[in-house]
XYZ file of C-alpha atoms in Angstrom:
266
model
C 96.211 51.538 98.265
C 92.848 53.108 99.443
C 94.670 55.737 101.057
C 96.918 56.225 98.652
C 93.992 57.332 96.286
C 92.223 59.167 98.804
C 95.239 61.727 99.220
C 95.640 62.253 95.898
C 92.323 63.031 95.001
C 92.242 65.179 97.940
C 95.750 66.947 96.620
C 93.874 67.027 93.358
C 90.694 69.088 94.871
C 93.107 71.314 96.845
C 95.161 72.239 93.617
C 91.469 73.131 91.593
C 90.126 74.542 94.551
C 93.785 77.234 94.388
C 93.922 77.145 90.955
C 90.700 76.888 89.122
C 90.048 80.848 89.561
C 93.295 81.694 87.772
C 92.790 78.987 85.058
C 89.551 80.542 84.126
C 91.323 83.968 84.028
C 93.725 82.347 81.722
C 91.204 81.018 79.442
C 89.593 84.228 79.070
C 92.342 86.048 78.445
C 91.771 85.024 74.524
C 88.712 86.132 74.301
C 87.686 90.471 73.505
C 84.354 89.419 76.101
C 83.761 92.709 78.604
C 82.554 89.532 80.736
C 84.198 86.586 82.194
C 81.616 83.771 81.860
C 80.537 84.903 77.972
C 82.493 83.789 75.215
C 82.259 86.544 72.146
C 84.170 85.997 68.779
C 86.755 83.292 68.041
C 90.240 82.384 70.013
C 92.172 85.781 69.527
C 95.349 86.874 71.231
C 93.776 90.335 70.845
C 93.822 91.177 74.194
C 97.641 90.332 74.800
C 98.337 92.843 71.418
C 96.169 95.247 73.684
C 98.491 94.957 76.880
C 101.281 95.854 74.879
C 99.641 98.816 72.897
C 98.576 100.489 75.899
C 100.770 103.363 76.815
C 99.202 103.308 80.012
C 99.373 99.782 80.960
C 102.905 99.792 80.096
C 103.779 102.730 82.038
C 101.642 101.124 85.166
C 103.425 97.956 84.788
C 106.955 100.018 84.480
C 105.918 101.603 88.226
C 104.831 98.638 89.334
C 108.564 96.684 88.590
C 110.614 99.470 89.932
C 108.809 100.026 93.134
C 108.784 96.408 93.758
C 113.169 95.852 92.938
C 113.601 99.560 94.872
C 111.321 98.441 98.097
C 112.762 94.648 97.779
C 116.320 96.207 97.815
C 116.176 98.502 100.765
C 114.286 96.305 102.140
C 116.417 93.077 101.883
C 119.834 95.289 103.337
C 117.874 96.774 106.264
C 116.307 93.247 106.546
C 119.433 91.482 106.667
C 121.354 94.182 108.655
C 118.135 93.788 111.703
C 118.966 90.113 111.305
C 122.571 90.128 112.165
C 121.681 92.453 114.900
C 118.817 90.655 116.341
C 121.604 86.684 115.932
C 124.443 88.973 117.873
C 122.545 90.378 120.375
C 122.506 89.189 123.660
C 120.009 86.951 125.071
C 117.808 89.405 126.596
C 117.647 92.015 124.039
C 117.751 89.429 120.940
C 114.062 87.960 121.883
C 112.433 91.613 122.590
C 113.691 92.568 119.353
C 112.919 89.315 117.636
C 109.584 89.517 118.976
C 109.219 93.118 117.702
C 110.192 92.676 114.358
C 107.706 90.034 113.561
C 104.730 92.638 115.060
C 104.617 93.797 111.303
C 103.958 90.029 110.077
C 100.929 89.379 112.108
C 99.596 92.726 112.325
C 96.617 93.929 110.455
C 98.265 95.664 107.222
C 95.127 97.909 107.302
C 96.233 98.947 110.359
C 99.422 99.645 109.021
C 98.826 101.389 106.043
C 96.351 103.723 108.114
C 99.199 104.589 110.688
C 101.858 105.240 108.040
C 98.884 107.542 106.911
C 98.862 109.461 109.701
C 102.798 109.210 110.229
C 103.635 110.907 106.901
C 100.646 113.559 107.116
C 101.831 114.353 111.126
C 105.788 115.111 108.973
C 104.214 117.031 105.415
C 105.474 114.048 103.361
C 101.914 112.276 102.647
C 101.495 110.955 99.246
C 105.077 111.124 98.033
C 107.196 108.747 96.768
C 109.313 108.759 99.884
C 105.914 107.635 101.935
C 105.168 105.036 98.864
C 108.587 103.231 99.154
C 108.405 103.517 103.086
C 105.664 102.101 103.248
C 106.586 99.048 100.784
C 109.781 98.849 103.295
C 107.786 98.466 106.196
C 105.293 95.509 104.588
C 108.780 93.649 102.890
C 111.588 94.275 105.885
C 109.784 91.915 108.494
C 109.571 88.842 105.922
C 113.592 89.232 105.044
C 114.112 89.188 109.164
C 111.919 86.298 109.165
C 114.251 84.717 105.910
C 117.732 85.781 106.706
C 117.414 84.787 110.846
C 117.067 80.543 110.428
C 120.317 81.232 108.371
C 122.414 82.736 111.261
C 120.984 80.381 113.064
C 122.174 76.808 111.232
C 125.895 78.811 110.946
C 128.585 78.142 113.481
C 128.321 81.632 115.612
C 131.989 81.069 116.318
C 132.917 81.455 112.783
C 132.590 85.549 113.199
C 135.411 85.588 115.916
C 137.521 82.739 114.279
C 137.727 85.490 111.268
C 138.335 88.133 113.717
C 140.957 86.107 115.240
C 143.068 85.393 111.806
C 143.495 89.257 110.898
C 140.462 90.000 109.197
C 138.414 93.325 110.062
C 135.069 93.706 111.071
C 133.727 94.280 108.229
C 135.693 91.843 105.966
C 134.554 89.182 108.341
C 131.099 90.376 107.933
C 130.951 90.228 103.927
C 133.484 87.296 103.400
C 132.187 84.771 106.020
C 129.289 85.587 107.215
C 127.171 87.037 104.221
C 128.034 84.019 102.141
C 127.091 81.278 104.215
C 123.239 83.407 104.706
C 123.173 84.075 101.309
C 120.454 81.664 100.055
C 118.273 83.820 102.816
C 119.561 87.044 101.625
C 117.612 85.845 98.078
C 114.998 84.574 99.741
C 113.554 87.561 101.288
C 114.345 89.521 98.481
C 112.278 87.561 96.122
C 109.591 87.139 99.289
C 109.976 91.088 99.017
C 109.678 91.424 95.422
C 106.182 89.363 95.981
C 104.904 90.776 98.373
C 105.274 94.748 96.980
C 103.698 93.490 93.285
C 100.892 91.968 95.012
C 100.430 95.351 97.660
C 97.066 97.053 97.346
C 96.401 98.609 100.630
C 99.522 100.226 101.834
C 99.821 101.301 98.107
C 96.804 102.930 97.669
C 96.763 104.986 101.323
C 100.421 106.557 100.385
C 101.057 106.860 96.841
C 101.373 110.117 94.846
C 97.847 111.046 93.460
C 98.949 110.830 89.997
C 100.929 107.179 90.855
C 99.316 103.597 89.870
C 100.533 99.986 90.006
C 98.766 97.568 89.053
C 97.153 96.747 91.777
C 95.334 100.473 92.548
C 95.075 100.587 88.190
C 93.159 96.813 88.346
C 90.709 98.082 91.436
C 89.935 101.471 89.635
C 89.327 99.816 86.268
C 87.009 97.490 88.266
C 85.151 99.824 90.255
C 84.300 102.490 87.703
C 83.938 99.760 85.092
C 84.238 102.440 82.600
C 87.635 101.980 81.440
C 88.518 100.635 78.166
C 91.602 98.472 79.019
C 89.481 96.494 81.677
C 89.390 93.492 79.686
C 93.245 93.459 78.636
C 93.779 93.235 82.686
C 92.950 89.468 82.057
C 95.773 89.116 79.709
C 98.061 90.890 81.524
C 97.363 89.421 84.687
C 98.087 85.727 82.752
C 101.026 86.878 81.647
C 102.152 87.963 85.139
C 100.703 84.815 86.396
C 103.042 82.520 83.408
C 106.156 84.539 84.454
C 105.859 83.677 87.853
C 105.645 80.348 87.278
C 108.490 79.749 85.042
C 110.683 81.789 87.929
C 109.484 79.289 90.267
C 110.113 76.147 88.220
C 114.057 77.686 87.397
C 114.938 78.911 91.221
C 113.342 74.846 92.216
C 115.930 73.470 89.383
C 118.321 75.224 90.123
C 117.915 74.207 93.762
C 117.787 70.599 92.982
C 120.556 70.563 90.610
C 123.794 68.959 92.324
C 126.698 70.749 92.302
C 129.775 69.719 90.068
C 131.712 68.298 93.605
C 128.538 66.392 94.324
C 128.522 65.105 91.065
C 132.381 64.218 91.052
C 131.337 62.217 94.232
């Protein structure tokens, strides 16, 4: 019983210790205060009405969505496509390669973002759009390797050849048997993807156009010169982010616990 309590007041601490920053942000949100920590005025939802006033907020939070499905989409086929590589590879070559793609993961991203720097400045494309949704590959592709592989590697490997075998082409085999039964990894790392490039900062700021924000580079300017107007509807907005996120993640864990109409039949 005495342990029983113990862990969950030590599940409770952990969950205000993650949370407790955000919460405050949250609370905050509805209030017009330049400062977190100073209450001014009564409960408003002014700041929300800001976010959705602001030309520019809207148009940072439009670049920030379509980077993030663009990077999450070329990233999740060339993710995928490295995957079924690396699971048909022979022996030797499929751990080198394995090894190499999860460099990326544990890597420094400073030290990527710096070398992409260089990369794109050594080739005259520095600070395009093409280095900007490189870049966002380069962060996202090792995670949907990392996603799609324990897939391939719970499916029967025969199954490829047994589709071979009954008449089916390469590529029909490919799409029809094997992309199905990796699918929920496929999502996975697209969603891991989709994360990962809203949340980018650093690779973000050292190869976007000059004239280019997300939210991330907007929130860190706004911050740093402390001079712009629309700092404090960044609190809403980032509440707003932070609700939408969770109601994803309470649908796609539903969803995943729901049983299936021939479970239920059972």
């Amino acid at each position: 019983m005495v342990k029983k309590i113990l862990s969950v007041l030590l599940c409770a601490a952990v969950l205000v210790f993650i949370y407790a920053p955000i919460l405050l942000l949250v609370v905050y949100s509805f209030t017009t205060s330049n400062v977190i920590g100073k209450w001014e005025g009564n409960f408003s939802f002014e700041l929300y009405a800001q976010v959705f006033r602001s030309a520019e907020i809207m148009q940072i939070l439009f670049n920030t969505v379509w980077l993030a499905l663009a990077a999450a989409a070329l990233s999740t086929v060339l993710g995928t496509a490295g995957a079924i590589g690396i699971f048909y590879s022979r022996r030797r070559a499929a751990k080198p390669l394995q090894a190499a793609s999860q460099i990326p993961v544990i890597n420094a991203e400073i030290v990527t973002a710096i070398s992409l720097a260089l990369l794109f400045s050594a080739v005259f494309l520095y600070r395009t759009y093409l280095s900007l949704i490189v870049g966002h590959m380069v962060l996202c592709t090792p995670f949907v390797v990392l996603s799609v592989l324990p897939k391939l590697k719970q499916m029967d490997s025969n199954t490829y050849e047994a589709a071979l075998d009954l008449g089916a082409s390469p590529s029909q085999a490919l799409f029809k048997v094997v992309v199905p039964q990796i699918f929920s990894g496929i999502l996975s790392g697209f969603m891991l993807s989709i994360t990962l490039s809203l949340d980018d900062y650093i690779v973000t700021a050292f190869t976007k156009p000059p004239m280019f924000d997300t939210i991330s580079t907007y929130v860190y300017n706004a911050v740093k010169n402390g001079t712009n107007s629309s700092t404090p509807a960044l609190r809403a907005l980032s509440a707003l982010i932070f609700v939408v996120m969770i109601v994803i993640l309470l649908v796609v864990n539903l969803r995943a616990r729901k049983p299936s109409s021939k479970e239920a039949a059972k």
